[in-house]
PDB file of C-alpha atoms and ligand atoms in Angstrom:
ATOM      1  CA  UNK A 129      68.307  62.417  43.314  1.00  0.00           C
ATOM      2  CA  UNK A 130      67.658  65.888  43.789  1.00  0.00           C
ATOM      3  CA  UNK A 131      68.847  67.600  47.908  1.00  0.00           C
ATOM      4  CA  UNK A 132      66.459  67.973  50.263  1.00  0.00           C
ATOM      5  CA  UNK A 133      66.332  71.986  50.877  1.00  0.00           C
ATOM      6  CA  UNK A 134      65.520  72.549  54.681  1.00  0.00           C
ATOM      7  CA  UNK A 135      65.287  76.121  55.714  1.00  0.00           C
ATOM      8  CA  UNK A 136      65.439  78.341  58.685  1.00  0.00           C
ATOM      9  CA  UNK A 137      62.326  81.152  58.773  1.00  0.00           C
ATOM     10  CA  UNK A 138      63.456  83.976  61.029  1.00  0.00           C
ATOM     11  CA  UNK A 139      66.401  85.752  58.974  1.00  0.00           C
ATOM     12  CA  UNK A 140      66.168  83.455  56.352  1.00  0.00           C
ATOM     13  CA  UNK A 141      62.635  83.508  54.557  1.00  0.00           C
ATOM     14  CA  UNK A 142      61.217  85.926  56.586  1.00  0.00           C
ATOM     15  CA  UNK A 143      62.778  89.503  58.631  1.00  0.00           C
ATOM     16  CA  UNK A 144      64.268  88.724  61.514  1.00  0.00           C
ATOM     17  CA  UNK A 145      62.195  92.874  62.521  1.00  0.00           C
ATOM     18  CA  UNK A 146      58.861  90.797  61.662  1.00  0.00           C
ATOM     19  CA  UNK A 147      59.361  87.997  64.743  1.00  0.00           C
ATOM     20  CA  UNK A 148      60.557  90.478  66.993  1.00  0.00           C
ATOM     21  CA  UNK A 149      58.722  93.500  66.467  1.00  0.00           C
ATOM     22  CA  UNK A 150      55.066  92.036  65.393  1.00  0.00           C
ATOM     23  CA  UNK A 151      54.731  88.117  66.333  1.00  0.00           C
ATOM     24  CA  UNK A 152      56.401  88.469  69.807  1.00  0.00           C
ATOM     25  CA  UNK A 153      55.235  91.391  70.968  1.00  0.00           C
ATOM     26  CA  UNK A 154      51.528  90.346  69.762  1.00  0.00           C
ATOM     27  CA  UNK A 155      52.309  87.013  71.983  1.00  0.00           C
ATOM     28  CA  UNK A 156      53.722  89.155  75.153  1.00  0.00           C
ATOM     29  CA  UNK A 157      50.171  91.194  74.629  1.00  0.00           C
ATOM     30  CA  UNK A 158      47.579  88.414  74.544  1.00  0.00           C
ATOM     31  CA  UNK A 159      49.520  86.037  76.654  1.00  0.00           C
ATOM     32  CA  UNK A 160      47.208  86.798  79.898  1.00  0.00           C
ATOM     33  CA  UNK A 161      43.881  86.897  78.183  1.00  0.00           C
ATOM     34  CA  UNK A 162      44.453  83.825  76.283  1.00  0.00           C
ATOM     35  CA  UNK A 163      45.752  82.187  79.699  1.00  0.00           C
ATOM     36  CA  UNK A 164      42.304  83.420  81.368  1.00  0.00           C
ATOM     37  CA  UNK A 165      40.230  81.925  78.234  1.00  0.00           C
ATOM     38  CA  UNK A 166      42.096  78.666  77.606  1.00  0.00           C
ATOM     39  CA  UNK A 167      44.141  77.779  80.993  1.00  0.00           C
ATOM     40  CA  UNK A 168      41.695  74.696  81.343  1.00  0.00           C
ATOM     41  CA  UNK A 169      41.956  73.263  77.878  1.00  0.00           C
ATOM     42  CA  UNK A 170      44.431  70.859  78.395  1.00  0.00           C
ATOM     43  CA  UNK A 171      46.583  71.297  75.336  1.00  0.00           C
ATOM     44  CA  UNK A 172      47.388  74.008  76.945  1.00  0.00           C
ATOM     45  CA  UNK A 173      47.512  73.233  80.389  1.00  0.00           C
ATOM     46  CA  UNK A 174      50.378  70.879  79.896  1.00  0.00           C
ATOM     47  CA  UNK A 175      52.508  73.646  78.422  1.00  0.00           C
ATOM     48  CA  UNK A 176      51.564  76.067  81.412  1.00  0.00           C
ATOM     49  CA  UNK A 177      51.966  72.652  83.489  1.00  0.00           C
ATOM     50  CA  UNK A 178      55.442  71.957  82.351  1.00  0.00           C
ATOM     51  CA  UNK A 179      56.616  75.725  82.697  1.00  0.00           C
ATOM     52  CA  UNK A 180      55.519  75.505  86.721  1.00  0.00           C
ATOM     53  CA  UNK A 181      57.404  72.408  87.012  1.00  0.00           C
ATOM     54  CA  UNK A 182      60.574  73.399  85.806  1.00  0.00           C
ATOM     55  CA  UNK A 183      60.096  76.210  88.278  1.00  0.00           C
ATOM     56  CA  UNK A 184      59.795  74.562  91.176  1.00  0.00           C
ATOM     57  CA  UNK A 185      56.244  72.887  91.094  1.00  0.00           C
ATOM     58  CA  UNK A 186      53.675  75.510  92.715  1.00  0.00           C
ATOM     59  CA  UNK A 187      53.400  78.698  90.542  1.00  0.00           C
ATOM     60  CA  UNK A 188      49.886  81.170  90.003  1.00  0.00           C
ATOM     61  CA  UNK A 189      48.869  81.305  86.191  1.00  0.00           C
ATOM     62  CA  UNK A 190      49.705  85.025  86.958  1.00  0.00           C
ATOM     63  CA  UNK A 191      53.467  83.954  87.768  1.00  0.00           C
ATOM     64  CA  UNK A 192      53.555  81.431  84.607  1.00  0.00           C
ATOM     65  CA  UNK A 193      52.602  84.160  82.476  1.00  0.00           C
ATOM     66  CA  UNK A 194      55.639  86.786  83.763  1.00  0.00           C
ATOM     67  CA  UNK A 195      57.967  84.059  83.186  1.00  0.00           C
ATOM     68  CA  UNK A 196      56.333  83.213  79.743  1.00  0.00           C
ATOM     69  CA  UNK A 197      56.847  87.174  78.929  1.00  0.00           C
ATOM     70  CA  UNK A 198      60.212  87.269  80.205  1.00  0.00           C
ATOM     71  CA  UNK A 199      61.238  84.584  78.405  1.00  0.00           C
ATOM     72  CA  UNK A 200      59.746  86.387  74.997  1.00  0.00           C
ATOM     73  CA  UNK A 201      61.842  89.216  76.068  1.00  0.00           C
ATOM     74  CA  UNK A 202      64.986  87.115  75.788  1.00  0.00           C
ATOM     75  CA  UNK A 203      64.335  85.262  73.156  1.00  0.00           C
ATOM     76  CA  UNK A 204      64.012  81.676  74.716  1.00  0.00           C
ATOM     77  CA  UNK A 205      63.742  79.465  72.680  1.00  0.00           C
ATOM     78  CA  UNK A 206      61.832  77.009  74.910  1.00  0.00           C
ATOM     79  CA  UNK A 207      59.548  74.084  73.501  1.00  0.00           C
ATOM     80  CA  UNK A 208      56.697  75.242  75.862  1.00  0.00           C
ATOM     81  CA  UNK A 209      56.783  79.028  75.170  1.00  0.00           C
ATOM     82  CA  UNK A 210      57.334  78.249  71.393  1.00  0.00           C
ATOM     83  CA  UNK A 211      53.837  75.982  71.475  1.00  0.00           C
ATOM     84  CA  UNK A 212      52.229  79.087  73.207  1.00  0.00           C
ATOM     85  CA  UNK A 213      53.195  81.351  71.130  1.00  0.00           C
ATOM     86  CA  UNK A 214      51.879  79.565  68.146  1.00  0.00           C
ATOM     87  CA  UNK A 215      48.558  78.710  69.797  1.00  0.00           C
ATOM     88  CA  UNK A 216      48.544  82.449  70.734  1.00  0.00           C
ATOM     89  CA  UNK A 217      49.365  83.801  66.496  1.00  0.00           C
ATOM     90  CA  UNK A 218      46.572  81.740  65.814  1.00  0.00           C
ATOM     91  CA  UNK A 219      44.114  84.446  66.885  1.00  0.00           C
ATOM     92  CA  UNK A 220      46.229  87.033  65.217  1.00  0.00           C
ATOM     93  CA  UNK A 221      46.627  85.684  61.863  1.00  0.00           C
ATOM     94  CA  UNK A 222      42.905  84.433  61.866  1.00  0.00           C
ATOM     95  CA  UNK A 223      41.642  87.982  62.475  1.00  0.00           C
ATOM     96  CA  UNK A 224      44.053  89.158  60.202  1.00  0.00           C
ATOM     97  CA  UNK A 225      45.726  91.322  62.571  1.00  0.00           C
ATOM     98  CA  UNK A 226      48.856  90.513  60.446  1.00  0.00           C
ATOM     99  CA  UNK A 227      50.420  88.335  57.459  1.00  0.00           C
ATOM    100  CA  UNK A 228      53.616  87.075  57.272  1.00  0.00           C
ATOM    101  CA  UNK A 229      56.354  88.404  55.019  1.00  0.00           C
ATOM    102  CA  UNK A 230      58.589  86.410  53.081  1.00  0.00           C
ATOM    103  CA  UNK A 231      61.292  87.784  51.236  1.00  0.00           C
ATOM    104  CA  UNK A 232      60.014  87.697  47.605  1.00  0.00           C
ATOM    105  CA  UNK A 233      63.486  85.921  46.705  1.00  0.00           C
ATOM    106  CA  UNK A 234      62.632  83.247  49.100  1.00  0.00           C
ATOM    107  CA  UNK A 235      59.149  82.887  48.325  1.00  0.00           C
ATOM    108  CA  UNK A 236      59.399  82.699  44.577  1.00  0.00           C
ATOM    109  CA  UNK A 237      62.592  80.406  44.799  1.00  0.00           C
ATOM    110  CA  UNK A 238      60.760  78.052  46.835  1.00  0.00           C
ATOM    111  CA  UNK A 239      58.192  78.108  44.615  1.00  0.00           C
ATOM    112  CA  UNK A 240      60.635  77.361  41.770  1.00  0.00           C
ATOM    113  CA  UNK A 241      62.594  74.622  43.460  1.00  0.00           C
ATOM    114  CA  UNK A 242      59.037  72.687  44.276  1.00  0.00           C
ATOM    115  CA  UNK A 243      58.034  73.371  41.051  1.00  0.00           C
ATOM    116  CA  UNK A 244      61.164  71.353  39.449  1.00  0.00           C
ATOM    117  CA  UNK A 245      60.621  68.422  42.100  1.00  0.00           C
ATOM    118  CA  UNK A 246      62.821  69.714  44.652  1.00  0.00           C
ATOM    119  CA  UNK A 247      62.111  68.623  48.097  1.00  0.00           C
ATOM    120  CA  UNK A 248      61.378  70.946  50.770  1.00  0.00           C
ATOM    121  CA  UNK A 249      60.932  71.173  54.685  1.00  0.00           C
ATOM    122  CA  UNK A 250      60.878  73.809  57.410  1.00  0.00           C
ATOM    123  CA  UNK A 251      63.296  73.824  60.383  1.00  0.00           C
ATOM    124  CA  UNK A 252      62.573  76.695  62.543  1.00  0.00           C
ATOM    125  CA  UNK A 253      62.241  77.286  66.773  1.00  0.00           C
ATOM    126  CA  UNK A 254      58.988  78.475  66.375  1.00  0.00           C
ATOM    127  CA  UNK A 255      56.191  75.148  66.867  1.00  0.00           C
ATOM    128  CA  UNK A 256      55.868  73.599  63.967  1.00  0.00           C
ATOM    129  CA  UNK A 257      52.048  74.691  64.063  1.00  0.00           C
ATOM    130  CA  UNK A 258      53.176  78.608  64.689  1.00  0.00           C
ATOM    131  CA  UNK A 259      55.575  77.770  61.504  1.00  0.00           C
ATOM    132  CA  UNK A 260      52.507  76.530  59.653  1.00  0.00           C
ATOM    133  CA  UNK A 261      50.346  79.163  60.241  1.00  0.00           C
ATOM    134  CA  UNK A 262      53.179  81.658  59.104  1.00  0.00           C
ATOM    135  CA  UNK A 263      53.345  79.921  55.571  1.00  0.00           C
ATOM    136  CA  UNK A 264      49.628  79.883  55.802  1.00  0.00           C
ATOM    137  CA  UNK A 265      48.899  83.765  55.694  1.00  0.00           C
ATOM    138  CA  UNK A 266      52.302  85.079  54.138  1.00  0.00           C
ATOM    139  CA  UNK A 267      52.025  88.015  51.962  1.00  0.00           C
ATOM    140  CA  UNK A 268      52.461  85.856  49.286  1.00  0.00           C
ATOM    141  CA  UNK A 269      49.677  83.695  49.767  1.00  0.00           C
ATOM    142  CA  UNK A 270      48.955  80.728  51.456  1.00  0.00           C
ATOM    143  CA  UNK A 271      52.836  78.752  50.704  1.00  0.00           C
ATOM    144  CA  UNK A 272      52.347  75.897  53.167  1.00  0.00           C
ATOM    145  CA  UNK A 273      51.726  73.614  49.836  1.00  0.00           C
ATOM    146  CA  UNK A 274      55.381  73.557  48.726  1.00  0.00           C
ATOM    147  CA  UNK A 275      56.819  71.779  51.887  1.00  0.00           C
ATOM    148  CA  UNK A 276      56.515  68.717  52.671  1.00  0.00           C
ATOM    149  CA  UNK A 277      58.464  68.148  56.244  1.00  0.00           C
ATOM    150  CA  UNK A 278      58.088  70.744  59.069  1.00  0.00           C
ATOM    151  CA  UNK A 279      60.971  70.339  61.885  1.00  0.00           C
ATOM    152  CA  UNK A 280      60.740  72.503  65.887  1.00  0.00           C
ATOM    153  CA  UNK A 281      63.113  72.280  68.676  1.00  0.00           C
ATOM    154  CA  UNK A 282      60.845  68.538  69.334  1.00  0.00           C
ATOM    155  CA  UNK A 283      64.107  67.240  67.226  1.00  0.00           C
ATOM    156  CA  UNK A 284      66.086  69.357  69.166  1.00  0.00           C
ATOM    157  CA  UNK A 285      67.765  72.632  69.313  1.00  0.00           C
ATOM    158  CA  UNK A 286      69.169  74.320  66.337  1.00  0.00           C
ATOM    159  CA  UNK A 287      72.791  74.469  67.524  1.00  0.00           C
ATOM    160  CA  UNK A 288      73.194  70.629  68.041  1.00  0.00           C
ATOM    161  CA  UNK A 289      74.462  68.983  65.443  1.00  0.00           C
ATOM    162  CA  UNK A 290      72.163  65.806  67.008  1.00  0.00           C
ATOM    163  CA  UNK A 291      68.920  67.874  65.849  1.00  0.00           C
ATOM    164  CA  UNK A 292      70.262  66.956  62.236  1.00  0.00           C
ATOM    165  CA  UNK A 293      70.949  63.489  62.517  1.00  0.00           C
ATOM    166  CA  UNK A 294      67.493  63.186  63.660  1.00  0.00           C
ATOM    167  CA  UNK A 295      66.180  65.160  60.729  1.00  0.00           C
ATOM    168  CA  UNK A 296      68.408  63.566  58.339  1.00  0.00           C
ATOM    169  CA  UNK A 297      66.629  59.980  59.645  1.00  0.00           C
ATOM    170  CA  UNK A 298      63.248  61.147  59.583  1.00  0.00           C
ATOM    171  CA  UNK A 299      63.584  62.643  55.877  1.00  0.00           C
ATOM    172  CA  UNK A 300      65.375  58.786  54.977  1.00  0.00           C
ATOM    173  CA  UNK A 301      68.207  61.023  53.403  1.00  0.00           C
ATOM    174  CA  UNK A 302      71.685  61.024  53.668  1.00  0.00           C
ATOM    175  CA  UNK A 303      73.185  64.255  55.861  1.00  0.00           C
ATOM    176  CA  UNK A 304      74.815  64.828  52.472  1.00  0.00           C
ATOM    177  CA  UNK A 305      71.760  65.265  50.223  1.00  0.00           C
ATOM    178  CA  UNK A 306      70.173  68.169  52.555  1.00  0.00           C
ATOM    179  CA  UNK A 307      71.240  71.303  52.146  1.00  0.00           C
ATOM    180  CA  UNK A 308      70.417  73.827  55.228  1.00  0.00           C
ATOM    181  CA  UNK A 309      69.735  77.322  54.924  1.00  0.00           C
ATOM    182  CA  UNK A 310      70.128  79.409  57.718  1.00  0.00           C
ATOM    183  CA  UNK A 311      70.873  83.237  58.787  1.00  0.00           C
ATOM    184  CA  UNK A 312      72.999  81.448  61.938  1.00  0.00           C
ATOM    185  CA  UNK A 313      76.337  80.698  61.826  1.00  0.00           C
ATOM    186  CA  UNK A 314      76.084  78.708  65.257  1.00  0.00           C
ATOM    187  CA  UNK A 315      73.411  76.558  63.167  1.00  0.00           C
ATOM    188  CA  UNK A 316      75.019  75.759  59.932  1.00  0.00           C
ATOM    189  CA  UNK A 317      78.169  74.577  62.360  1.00  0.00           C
ATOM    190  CA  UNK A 318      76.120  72.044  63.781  1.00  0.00           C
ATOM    191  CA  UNK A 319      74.368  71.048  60.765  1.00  0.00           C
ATOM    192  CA  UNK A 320      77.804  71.033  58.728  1.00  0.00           C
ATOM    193  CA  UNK A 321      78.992  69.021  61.950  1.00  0.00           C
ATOM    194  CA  UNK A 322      76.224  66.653  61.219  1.00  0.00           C
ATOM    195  CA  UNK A 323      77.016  66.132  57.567  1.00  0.00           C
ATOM    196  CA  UNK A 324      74.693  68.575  55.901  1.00  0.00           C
ATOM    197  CA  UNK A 325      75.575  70.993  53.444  1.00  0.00           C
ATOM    198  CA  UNK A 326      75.077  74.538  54.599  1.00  0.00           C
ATOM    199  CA  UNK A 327      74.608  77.881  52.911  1.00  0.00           C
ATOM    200  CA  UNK A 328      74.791  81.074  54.870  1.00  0.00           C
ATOM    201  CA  UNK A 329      71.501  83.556  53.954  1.00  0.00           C
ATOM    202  CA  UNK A 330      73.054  86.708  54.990  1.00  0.00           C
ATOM    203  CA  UNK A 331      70.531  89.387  54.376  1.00  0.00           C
ATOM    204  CA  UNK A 332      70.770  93.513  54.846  1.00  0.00           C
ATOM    205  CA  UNK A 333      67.856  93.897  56.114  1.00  0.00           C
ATOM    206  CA  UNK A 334      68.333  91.547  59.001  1.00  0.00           C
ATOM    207  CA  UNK A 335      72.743  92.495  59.366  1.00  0.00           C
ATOM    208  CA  UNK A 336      73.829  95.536  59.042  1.00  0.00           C
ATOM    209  CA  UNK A 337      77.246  94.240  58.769  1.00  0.00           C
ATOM    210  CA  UNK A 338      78.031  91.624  55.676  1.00  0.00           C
ATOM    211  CA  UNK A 339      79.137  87.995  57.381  1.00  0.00           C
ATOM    212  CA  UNK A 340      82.382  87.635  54.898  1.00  0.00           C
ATOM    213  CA  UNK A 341      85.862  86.078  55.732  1.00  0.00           C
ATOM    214  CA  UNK A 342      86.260  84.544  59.033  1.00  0.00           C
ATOM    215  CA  UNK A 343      82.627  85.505  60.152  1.00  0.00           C
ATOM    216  CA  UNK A 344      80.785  82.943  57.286  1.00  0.00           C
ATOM    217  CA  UNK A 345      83.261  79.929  59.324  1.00  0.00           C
ATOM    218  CA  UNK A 346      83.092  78.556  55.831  1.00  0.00           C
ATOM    219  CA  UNK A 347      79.652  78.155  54.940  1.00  0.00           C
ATOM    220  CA  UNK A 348      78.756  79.111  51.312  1.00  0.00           C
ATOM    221  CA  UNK A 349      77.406  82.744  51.612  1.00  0.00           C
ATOM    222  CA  UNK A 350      74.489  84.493  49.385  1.00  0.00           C
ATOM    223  CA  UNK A 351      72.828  87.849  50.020  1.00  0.00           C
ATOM    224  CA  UNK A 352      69.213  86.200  48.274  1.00  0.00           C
ATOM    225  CA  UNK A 353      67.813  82.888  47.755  1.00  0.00           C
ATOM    226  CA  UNK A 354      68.123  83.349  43.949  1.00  0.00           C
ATOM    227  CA  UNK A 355      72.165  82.664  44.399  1.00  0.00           C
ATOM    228  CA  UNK A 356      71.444  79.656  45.673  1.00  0.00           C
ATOM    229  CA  UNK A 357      72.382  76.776  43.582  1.00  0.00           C
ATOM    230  CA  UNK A 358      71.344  73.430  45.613  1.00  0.00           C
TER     231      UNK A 358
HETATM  232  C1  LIG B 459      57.610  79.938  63.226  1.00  0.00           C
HETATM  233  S1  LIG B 459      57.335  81.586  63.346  1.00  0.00           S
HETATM  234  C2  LIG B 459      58.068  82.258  64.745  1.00  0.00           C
HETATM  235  C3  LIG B 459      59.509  82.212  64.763  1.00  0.00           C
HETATM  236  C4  LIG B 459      60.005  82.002  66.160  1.00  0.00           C
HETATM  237  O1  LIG B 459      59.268  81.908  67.101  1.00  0.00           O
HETATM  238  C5  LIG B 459      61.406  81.876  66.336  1.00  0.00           C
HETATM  239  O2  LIG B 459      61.886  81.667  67.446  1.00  0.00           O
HETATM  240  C6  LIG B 459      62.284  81.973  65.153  1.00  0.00           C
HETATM  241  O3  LIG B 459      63.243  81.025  65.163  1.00  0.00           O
HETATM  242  P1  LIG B 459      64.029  80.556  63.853  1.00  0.00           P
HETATM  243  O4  LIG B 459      64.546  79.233  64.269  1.00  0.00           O
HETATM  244  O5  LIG B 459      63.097  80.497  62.679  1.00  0.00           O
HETATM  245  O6  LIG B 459      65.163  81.524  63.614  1.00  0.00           O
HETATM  246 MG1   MG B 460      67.119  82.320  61.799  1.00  0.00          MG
END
């Protein structure tokens, strides 16, 4: 049976500069007008909803959305800001404000490996609809046909090796017949811990700095998806 391939996006398929210099400042932007337009609908509400509550109960939409933006600024990766964000790209890619970019390794290897029957699925932060959307508009066309499992932080977070078991169950694999692909070494530990097989994707554009020796922890490293052997 041939490995399931699951792979990260930011740093793996796609520039780690792209999520943090286009899609999240393009959420941090809209964030308030979208809030003003769609604070009612109630797909939404329950995110805003559930951001309030974990900060103490009684908060303005005005106060939800600074949090929301200083969360972007850190990086959280929260479920609730993740499922804004995406409902927030939506706009963007629809009006074509942007595409996606996928490394052309990664997008014609993943094209390859679906093409000879390999397996593939998405495990990324960003909501699995934001992931969707990215694969839908990348700059090498619309690539959302070549996976067939999408995995967000719903499973869990990316650094516990639980999030894998769960993954592993869903897929009805074995840990041992996925193989995870990630630019995080904190991620492949967890996955490794789970039983996965791990390969490090450990790009120049995205580190200035090669991970070799002690900073790979182990995990198989390649500079491009076309070393990868799964
Ligand atoms: C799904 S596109 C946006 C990516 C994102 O929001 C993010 O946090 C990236 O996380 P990843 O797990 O892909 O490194
Ligand atoms: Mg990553």
């Amino acid at each position: 049976m041939k490995p399931l391939i699951l792979t990260d996006i930011e740093g793996t398929t796609s520039s780690i500069s792209f999520v943090r210099d286009v899609l999240f400042p393009y959420a941090r932007r809209a964030l308030p007008g979208f809030v003003r337009q769609h604070g009612r609908d109630p797909h939404v509400r329950r995110w805003l909803d559930q951001v309030a509550t974990e900060n103490g109960g009684v908060c303005s939409d005005d106060m939800i959305v600074e949090m929301l933006q200083g969360w972007i600024d850190q990086d959280r990766k929260h479920t609730a800001l993740k499922a804004l964000q995406g409902l927030v790209w939506e706009a963007g890619y629809e009006n074509a404000d942007f595409t996606a970019p996928v490394y052309p390794d990664a997008a014609k290897q993943l094209r390859a490996w679906h093409a000879a029957g390999f397996p593939l699925a998405v495990y990324s932060s960003g909501s699995v609809p934001a992931q969707k959307l990215l694969f839908g508009h990348t700059d090498a066309g619309d690539m959302t046909g070549v996976f067939e499992g999408w995995f967000d932080t719903a499973v869990g977070h990316k650094r516990d090796a639980e999030s894998y078991r769960r993954i592993a169950a869903e897929v009805q694999r074995a840990p041992g017949d996925i193989v995870f692909l990630s630019d995080v070494v904190e991620e492949l530990d967890a996955a490794r811990d789970a039983g996965l097989r791990t390969v490090l994707v450990d790009r120049r554009e995205d580190y200035d700095t090669p991970r070799t020796g002690d900073a790979t922890n182990g995990h198989q490293r390649v500079d491009s998806f076309a070393d990868i052997t799964p």
